[in-house]
mmCIF file of C-alpha atoms and ligand atoms in Angstrom:
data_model
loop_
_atom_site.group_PDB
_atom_site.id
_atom_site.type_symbol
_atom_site.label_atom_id
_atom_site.label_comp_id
_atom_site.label_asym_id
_atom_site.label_seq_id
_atom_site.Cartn_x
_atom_site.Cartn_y
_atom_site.Cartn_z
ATOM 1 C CA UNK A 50 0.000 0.000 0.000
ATOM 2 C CA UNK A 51 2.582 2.907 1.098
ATOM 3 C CA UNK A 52 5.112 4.812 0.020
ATOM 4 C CA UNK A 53 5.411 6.976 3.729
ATOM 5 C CA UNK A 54 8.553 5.869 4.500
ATOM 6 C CA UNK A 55 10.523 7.184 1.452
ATOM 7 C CA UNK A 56 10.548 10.366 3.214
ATOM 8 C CA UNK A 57 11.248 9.568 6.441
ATOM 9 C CA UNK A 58 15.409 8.356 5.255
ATOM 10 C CA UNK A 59 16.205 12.589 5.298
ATOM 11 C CA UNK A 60 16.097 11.641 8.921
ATOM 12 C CA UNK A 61 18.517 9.225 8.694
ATOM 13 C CA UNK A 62 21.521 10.772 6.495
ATOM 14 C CA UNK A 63 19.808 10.194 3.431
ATOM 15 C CA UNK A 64 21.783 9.061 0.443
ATOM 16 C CA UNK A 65 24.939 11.543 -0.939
ATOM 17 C CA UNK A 66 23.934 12.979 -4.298
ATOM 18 C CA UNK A 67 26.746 14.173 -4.980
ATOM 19 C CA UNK A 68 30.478 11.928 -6.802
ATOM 20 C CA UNK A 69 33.034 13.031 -8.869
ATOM 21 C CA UNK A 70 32.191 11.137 -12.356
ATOM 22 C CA UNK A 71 34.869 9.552 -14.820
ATOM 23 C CA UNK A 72 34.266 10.919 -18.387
ATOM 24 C CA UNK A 73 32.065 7.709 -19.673
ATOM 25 C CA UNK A 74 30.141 8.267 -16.245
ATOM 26 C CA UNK A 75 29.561 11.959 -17.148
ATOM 27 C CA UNK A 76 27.834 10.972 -20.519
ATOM 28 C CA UNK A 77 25.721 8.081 -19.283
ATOM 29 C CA UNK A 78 24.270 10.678 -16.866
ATOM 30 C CA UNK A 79 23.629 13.018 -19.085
ATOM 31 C CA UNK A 80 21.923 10.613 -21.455
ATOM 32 C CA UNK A 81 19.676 9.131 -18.284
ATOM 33 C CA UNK A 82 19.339 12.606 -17.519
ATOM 34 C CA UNK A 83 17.841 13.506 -20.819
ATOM 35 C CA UNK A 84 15.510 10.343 -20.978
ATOM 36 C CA UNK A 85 14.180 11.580 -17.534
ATOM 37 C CA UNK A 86 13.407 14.601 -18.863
ATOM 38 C CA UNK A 87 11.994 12.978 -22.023
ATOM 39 C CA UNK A 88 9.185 10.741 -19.741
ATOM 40 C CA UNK A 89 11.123 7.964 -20.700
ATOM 41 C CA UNK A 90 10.980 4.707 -18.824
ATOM 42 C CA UNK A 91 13.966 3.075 -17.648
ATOM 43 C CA UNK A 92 14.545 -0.779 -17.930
ATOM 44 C CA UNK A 93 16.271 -3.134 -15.199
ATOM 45 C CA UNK A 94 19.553 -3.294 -17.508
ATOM 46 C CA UNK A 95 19.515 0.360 -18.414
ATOM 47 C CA UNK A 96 22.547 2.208 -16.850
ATOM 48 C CA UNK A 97 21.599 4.564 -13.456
ATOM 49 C CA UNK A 98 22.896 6.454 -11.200
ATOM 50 C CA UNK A 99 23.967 4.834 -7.934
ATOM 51 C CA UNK A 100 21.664 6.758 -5.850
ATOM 52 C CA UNK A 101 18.827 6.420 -8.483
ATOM 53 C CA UNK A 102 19.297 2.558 -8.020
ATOM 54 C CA UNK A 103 19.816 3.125 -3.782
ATOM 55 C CA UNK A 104 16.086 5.612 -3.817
ATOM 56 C CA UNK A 105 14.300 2.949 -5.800
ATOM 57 C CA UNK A 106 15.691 -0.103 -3.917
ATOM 58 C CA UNK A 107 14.757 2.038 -0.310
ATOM 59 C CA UNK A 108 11.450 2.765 -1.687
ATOM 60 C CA UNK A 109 10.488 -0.316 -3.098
ATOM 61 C CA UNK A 110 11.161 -2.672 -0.718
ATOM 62 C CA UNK A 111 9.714 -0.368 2.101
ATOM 63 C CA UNK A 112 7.085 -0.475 0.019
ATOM 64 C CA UNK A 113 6.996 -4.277 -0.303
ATOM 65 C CA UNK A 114 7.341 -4.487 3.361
ATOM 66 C CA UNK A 115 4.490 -2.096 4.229
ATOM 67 C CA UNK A 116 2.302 -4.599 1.942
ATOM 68 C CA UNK A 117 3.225 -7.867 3.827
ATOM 69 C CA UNK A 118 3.180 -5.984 6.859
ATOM 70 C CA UNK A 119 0.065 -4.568 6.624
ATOM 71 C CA UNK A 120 -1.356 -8.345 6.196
ATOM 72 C CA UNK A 121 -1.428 -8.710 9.770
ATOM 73 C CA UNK A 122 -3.209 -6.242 11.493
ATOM 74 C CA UNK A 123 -6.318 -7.278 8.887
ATOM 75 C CA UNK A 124 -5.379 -10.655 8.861
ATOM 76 C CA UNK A 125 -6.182 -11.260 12.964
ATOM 77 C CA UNK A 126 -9.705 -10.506 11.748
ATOM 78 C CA UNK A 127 -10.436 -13.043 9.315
ATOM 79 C CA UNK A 128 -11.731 -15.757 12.223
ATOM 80 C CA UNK A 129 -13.683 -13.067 13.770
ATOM 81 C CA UNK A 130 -15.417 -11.523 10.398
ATOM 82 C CA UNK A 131 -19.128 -11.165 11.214
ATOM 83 C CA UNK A 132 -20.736 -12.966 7.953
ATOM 84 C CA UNK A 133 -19.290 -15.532 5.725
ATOM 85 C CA UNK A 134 -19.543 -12.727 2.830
ATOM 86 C CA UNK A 135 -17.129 -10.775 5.176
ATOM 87 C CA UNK A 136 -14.823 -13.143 5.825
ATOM 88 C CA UNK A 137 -14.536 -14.011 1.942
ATOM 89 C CA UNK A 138 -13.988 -10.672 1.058
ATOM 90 C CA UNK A 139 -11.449 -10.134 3.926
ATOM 91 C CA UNK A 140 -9.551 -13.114 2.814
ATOM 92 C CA UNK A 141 -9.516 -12.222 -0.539
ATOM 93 C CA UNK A 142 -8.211 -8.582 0.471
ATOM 94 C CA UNK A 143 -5.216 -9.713 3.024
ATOM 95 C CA UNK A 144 -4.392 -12.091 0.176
ATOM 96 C CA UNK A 145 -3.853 -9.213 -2.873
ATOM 97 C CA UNK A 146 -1.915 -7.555 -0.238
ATOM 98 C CA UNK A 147 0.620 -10.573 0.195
ATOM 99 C CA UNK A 148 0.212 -10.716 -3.789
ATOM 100 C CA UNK A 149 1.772 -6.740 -3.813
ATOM 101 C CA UNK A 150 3.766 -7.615 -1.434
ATOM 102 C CA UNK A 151 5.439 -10.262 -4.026
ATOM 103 C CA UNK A 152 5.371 -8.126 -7.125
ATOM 104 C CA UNK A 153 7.041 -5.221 -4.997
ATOM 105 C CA UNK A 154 9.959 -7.867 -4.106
ATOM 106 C CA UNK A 155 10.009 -8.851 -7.715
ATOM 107 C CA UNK A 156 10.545 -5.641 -8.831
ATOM 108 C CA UNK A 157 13.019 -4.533 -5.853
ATOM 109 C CA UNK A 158 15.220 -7.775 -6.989
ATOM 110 C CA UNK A 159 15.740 -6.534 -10.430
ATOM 111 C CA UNK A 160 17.223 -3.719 -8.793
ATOM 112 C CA UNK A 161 19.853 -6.060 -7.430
ATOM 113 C CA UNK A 162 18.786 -7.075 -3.947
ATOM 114 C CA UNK A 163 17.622 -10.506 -3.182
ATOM 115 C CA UNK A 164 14.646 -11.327 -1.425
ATOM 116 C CA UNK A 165 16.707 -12.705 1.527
ATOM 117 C CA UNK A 166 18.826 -9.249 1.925
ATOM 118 C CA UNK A 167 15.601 -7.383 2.277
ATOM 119 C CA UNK A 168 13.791 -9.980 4.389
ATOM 120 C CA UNK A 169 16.759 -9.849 6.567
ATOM 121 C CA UNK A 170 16.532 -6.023 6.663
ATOM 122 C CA UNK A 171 12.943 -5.643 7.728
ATOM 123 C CA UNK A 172 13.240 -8.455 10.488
ATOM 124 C CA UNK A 173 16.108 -7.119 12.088
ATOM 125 C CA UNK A 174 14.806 -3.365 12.186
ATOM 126 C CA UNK A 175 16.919 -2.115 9.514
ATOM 127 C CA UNK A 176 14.093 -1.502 6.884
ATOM 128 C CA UNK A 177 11.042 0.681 7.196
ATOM 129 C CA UNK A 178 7.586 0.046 6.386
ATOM 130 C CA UNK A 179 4.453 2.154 6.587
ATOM 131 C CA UNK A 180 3.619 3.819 10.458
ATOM 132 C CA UNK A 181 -0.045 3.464 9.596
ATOM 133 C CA UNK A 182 0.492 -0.428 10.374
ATOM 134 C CA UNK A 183 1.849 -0.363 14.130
ATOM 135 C CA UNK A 184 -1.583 1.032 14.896
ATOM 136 C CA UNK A 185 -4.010 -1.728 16.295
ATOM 137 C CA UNK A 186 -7.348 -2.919 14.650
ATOM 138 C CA UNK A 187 -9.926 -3.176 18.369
ATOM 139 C CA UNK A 188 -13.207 -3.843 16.849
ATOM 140 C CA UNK A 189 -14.868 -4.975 13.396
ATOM 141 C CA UNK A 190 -15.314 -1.229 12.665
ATOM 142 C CA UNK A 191 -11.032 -1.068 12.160
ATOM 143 C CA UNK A 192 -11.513 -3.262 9.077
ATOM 144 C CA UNK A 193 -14.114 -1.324 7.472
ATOM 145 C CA UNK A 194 -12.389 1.983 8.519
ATOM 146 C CA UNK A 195 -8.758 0.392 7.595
ATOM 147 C CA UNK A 196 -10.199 -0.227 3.457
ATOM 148 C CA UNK A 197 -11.957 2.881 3.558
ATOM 149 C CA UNK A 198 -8.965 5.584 4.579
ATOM 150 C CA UNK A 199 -5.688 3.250 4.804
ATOM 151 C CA UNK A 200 -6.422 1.833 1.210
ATOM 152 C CA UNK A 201 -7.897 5.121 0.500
ATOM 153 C CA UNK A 202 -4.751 7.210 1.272
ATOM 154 C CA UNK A 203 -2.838 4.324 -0.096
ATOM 155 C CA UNK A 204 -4.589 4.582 -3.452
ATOM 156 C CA UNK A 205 -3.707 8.698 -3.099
ATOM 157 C CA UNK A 206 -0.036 8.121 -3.031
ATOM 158 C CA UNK A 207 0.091 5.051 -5.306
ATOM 159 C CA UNK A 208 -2.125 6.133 -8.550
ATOM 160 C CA UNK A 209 1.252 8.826 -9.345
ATOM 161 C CA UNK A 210 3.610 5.738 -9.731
ATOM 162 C CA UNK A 211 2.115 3.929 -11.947
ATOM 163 C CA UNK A 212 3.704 6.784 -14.040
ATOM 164 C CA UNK A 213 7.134 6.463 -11.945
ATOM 165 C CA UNK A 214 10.170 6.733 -14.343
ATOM 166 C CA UNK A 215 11.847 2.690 -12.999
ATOM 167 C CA UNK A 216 9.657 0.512 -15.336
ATOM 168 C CA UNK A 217 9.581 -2.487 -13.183
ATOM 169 C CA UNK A 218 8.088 -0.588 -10.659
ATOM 170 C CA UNK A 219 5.698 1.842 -12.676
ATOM 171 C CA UNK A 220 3.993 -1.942 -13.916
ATOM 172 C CA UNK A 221 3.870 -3.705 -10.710
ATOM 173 C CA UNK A 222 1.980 -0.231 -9.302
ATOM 174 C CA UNK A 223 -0.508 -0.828 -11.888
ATOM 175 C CA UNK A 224 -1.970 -3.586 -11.013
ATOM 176 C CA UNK A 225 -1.762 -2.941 -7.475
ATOM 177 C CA UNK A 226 -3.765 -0.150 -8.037
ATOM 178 C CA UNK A 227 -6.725 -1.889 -9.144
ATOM 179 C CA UNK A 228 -6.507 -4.231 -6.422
ATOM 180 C CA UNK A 229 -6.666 -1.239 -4.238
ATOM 181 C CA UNK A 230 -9.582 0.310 -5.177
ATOM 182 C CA UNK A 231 -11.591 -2.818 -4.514
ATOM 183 C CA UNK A 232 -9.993 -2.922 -0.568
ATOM 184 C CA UNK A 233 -11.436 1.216 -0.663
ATOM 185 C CA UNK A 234 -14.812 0.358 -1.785
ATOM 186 C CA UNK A 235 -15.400 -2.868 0.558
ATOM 187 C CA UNK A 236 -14.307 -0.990 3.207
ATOM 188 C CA UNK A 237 -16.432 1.724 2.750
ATOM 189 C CA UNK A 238 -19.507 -0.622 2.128
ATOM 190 C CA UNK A 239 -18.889 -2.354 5.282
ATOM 191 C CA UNK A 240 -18.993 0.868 6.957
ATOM 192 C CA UNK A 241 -22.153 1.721 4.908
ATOM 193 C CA UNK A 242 -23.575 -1.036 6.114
ATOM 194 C CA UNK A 243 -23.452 -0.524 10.100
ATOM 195 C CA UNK A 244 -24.019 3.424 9.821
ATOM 196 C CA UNK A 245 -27.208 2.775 7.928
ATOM 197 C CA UNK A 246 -28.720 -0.494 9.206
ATOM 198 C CA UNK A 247 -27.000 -1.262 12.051
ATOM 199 C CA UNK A 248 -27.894 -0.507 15.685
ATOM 200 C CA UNK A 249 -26.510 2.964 17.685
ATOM 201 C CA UNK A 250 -23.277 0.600 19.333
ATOM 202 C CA UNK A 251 -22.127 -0.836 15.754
ATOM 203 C CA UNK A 252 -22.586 3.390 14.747
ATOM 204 C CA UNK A 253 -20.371 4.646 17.760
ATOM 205 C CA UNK A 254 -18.283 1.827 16.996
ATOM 206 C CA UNK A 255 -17.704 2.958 13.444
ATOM 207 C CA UNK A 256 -17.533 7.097 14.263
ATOM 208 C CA UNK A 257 -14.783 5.901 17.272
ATOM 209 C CA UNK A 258 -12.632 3.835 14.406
ATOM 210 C CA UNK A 259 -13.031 6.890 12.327
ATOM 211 C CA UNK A 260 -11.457 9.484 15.554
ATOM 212 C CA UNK A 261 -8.859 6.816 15.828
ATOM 213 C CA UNK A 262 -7.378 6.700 12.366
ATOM 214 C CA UNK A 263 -7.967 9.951 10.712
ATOM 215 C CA UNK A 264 -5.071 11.498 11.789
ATOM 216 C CA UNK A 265 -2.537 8.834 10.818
ATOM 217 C CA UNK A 266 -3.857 8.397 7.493
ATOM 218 C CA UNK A 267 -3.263 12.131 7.116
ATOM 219 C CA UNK A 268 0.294 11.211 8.262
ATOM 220 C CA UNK A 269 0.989 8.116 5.566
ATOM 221 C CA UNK A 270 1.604 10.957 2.985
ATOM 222 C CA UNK A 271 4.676 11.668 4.514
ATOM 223 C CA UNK A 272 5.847 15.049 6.473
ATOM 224 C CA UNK A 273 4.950 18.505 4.812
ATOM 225 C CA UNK A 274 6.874 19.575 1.401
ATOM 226 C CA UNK A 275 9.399 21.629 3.622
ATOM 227 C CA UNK A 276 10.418 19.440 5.699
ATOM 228 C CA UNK A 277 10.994 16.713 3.071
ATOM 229 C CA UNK A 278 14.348 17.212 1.337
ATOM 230 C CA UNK A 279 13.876 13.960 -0.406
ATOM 231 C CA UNK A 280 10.740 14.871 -2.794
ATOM 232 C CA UNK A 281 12.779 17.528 -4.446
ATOM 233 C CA UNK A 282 15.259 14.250 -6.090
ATOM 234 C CA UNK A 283 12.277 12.164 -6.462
ATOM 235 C CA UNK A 284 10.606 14.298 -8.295
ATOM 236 C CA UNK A 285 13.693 15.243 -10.149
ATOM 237 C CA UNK A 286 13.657 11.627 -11.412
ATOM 238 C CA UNK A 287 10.506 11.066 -11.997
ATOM 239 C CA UNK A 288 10.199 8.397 -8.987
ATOM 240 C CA UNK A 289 7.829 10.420 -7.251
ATOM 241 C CA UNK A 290 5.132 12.800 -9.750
ATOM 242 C CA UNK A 291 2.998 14.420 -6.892
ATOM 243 C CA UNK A 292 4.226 16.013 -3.467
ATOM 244 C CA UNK A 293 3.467 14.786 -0.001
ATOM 245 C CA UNK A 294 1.092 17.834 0.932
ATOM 246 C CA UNK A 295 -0.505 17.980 -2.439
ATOM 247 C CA UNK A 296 -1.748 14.007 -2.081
ATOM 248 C CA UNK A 297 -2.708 14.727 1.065
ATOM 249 C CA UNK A 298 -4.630 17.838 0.313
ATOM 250 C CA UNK A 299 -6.393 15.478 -2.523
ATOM 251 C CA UNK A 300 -7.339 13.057 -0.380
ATOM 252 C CA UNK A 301 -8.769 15.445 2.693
ATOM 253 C CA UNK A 302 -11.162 16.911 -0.279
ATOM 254 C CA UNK A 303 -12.243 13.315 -1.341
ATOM 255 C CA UNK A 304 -13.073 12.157 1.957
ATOM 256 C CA UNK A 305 -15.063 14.711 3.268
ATOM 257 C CA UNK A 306 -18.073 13.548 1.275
ATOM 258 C CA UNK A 307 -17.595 10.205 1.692
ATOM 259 C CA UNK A 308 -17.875 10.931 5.452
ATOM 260 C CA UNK A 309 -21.156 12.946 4.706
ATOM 261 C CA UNK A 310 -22.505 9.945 2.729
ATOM 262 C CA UNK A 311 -21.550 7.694 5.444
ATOM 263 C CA UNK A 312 -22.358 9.591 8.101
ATOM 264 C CA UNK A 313 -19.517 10.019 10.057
ATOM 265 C CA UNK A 314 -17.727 13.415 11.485
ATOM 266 C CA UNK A 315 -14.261 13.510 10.609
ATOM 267 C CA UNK A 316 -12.032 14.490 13.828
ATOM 268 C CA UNK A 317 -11.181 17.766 13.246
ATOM 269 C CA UNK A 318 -12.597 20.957 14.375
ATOM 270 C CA UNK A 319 -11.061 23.046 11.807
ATOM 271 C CA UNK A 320 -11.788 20.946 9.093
ATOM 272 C CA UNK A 321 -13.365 23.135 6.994
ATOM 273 C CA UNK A 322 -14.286 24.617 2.742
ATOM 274 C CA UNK A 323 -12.015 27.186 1.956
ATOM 275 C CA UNK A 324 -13.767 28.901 -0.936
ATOM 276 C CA UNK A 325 -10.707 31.066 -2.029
ATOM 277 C CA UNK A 326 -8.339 28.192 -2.375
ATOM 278 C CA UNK A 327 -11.266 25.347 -3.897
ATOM 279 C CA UNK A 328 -9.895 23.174 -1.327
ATOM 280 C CA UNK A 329 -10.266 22.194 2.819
ATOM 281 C CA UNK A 330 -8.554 24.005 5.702
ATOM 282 C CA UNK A 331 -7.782 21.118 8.479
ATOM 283 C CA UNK A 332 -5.897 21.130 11.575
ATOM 284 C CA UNK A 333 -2.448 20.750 12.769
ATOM 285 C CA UNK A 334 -1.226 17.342 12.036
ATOM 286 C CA UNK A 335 1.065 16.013 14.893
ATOM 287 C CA UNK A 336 4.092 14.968 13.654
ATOM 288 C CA UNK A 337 6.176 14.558 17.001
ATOM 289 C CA UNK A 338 3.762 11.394 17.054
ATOM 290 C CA UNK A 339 4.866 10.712 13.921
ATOM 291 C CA UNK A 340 8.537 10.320 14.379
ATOM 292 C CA UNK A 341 7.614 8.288 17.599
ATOM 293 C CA UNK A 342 6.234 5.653 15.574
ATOM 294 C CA UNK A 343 8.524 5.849 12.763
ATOM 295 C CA UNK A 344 11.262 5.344 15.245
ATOM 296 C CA UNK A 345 9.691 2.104 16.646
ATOM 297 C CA UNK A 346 7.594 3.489 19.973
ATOM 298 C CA UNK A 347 4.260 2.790 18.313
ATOM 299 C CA UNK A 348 1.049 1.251 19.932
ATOM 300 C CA UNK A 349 2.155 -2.313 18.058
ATOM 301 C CA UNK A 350 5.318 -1.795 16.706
ATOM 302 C CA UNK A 351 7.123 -4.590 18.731
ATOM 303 C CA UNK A 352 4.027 -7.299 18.661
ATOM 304 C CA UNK A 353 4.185 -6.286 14.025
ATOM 305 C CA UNK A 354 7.894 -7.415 13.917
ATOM 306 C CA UNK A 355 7.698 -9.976 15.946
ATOM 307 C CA UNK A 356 4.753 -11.767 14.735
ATOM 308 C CA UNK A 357 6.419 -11.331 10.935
ATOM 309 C CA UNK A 358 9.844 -13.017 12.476
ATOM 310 C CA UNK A 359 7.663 -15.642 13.719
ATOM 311 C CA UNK A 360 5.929 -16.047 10.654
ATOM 312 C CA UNK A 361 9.291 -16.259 8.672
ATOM 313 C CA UNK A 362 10.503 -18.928 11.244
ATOM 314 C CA UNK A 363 7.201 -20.995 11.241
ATOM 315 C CA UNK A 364 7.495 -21.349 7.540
ATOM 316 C CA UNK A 365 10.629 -22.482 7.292
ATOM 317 C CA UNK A 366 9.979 -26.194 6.369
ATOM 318 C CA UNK A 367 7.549 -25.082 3.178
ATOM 319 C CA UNK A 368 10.563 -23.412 1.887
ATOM 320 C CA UNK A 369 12.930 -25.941 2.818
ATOM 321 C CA UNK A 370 9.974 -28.562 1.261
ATOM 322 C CA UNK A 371 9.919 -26.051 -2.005
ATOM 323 C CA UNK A 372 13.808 -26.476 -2.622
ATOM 324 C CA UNK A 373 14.130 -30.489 -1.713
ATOM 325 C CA UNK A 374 10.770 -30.409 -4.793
ATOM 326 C CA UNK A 375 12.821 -28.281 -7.010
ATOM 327 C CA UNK A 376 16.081 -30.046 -6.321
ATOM 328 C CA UNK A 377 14.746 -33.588 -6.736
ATOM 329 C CA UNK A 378 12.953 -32.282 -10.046
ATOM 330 C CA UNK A 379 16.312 -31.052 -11.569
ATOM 331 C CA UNK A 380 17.830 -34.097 -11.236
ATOM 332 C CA UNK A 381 14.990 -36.664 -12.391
ATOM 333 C CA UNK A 382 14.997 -34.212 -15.651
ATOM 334 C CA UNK A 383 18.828 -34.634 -15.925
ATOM 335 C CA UNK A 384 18.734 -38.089 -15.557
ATOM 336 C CA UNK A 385 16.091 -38.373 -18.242
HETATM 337 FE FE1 FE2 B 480 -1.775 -3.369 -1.150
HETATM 338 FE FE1 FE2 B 481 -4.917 -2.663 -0.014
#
């Protein structure tokens, strides 16, 4: 789903832009350079810039991570699911999201990191993924709240890189995307559901979801435009299209009549239609809560990585299984 964490590196050092370039160097830049500039898309075996390759691997497999990540607080739902037509569509959901998860590897790998390096990475607290997911899910009302504004904001920051300048990436995003507006609209449906036909608990259920995770939604588009050295690169190389405050902007002014359809108030006092600038004035976003989670002090932070370590662990055998298949395969076909 999430592309936060790109920003959050300018934190951390960030990557040097600057090297001293040989003469052949010099030109290959300038020709990737002028591609860029030409919308061109760029192939795995095209020549780029170190720190073009080291953005798109950070990004992607944060990305990647936020995906399989995000599986679990969903995923601790599925046994619980109030209908059977729930539960099949919840399944179905948590599964596309391992399914991005795997195309986001996929296209990380071409990049030239293997699937163990960034596994490794995420489960020893190296690698980022999305803040949204070390928030917990308490009642049914999370799941329909989580599709509706998670996958919402997700589909926000997600619909610009389908046009993202790294091929691999710019494809995978695509069909992502329409996987992601399905987890929007059966989230909102299930909420549609309970604030029209339910009783006055499964409603305050609902509106208290909503006052739990309105504000970090707002937060999964990353911190404002000046405070965000990164976008200026990214958008330099066509990695990221659209800046953090103007997705986030976008989606404020999309959800406020969903949350009039539905029902619901949205959490903010100062939430309001700003006729001069055709868009909504909201509040102050707190970002010192933020940089908490970011930095691992989160509501679920801890209980996330573990349960993905155990995960990992748990499955060992299948992909111990997988290779002993593959291996005995390869040699029955040689011995043929
Ligand atoms: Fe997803
Ligand atoms: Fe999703």
């Amino acid at each position: 789903m999430y592309t936060q964490a790109m920003d959050t590196m300018a934190r951390e050092g960030g990557a040097k832009l600057e090297k001293v370039l040989s003469a052949d160097e010099q030109h290959l830049q300038e020709r990737f350079d002028a591609r860029i500039d030409a919308g061109d898309f760029i192939e795995a075996k095209d020549w780029m810039p170190d720190n073009y390759r080291k953005t798109l691997l950070r990004q992607i497999s944060q990305h990647a991570h936020s995906e399989i990540v995000g599986m679990l607080p969903e995923g601790n739902w599925i046994a619980r699911a109030p209908t059977l037509k729930r539960k099949a569509i919840l399944l179905a959901k948590v599964q596309d999201e391992g399914g991005h998860g795997l195309y986001l590897y996929a296209a990380a790998e071409t990049l030239g990191q293997s699937r163990d390096q960034m596994v490794e990475a995420l489960h020893s607290g190296k690698a980022k993924y999305s803040s949204i997911f070390n928030y917990p899910t308490l009642t049914w009302a999370d799941i329909g709240t989580v599709g509706w504004l998670v996958d919402g904001a997700a589909i926000m920051n997600q619909v610009p890189i389908c046009r993202c300048s790294y091929a691999p990436y710019a494809r995978a995003m695509i069909r992502i995307c329409r996987e992601e507006s399905f987890h929007q609209r059966q989230g909102f449906d299930s909420l549609l559901v309970m604030m029209k036909e339910g009783t006055d608990a499964q409603r305050a259920m609902v509106q208290d979801a909503v006052d739990r995770w309105w504000w970090p939604c707002l937060m999964m588009f990353g911190p404002p435009d000046d405070q965000s050295p990164n976008n200026a690169q990214g958008m330099r190389w066509g990695i990221k299209r659209v800046s953090n405050d103007t997705l986030r902007q976008k989606f404020i002014d999309a959800t406020v009549d969903q949350a009039k359809l539905l029902g619901v108030t949205l959490p903010d006092p100062d939430l309001k239609w700003n006729e001069e600038r055709q868009a909504h004035d909201f509040g102050t976003i707190d970002w010192s809560e933020f940089w908490r989670v970011v930095a691992g002090d989160g509501p679920n932070n801890r209980e996330r990585l573990a349960m993905r370590v155990k995960a990992w662990d748990d499955g060992a055998w299948v992909r111990e299984a997988a290779l002993a298949h593959a291996a005995k395969q390869s040699t029955q076909k040689e011995a043929a």
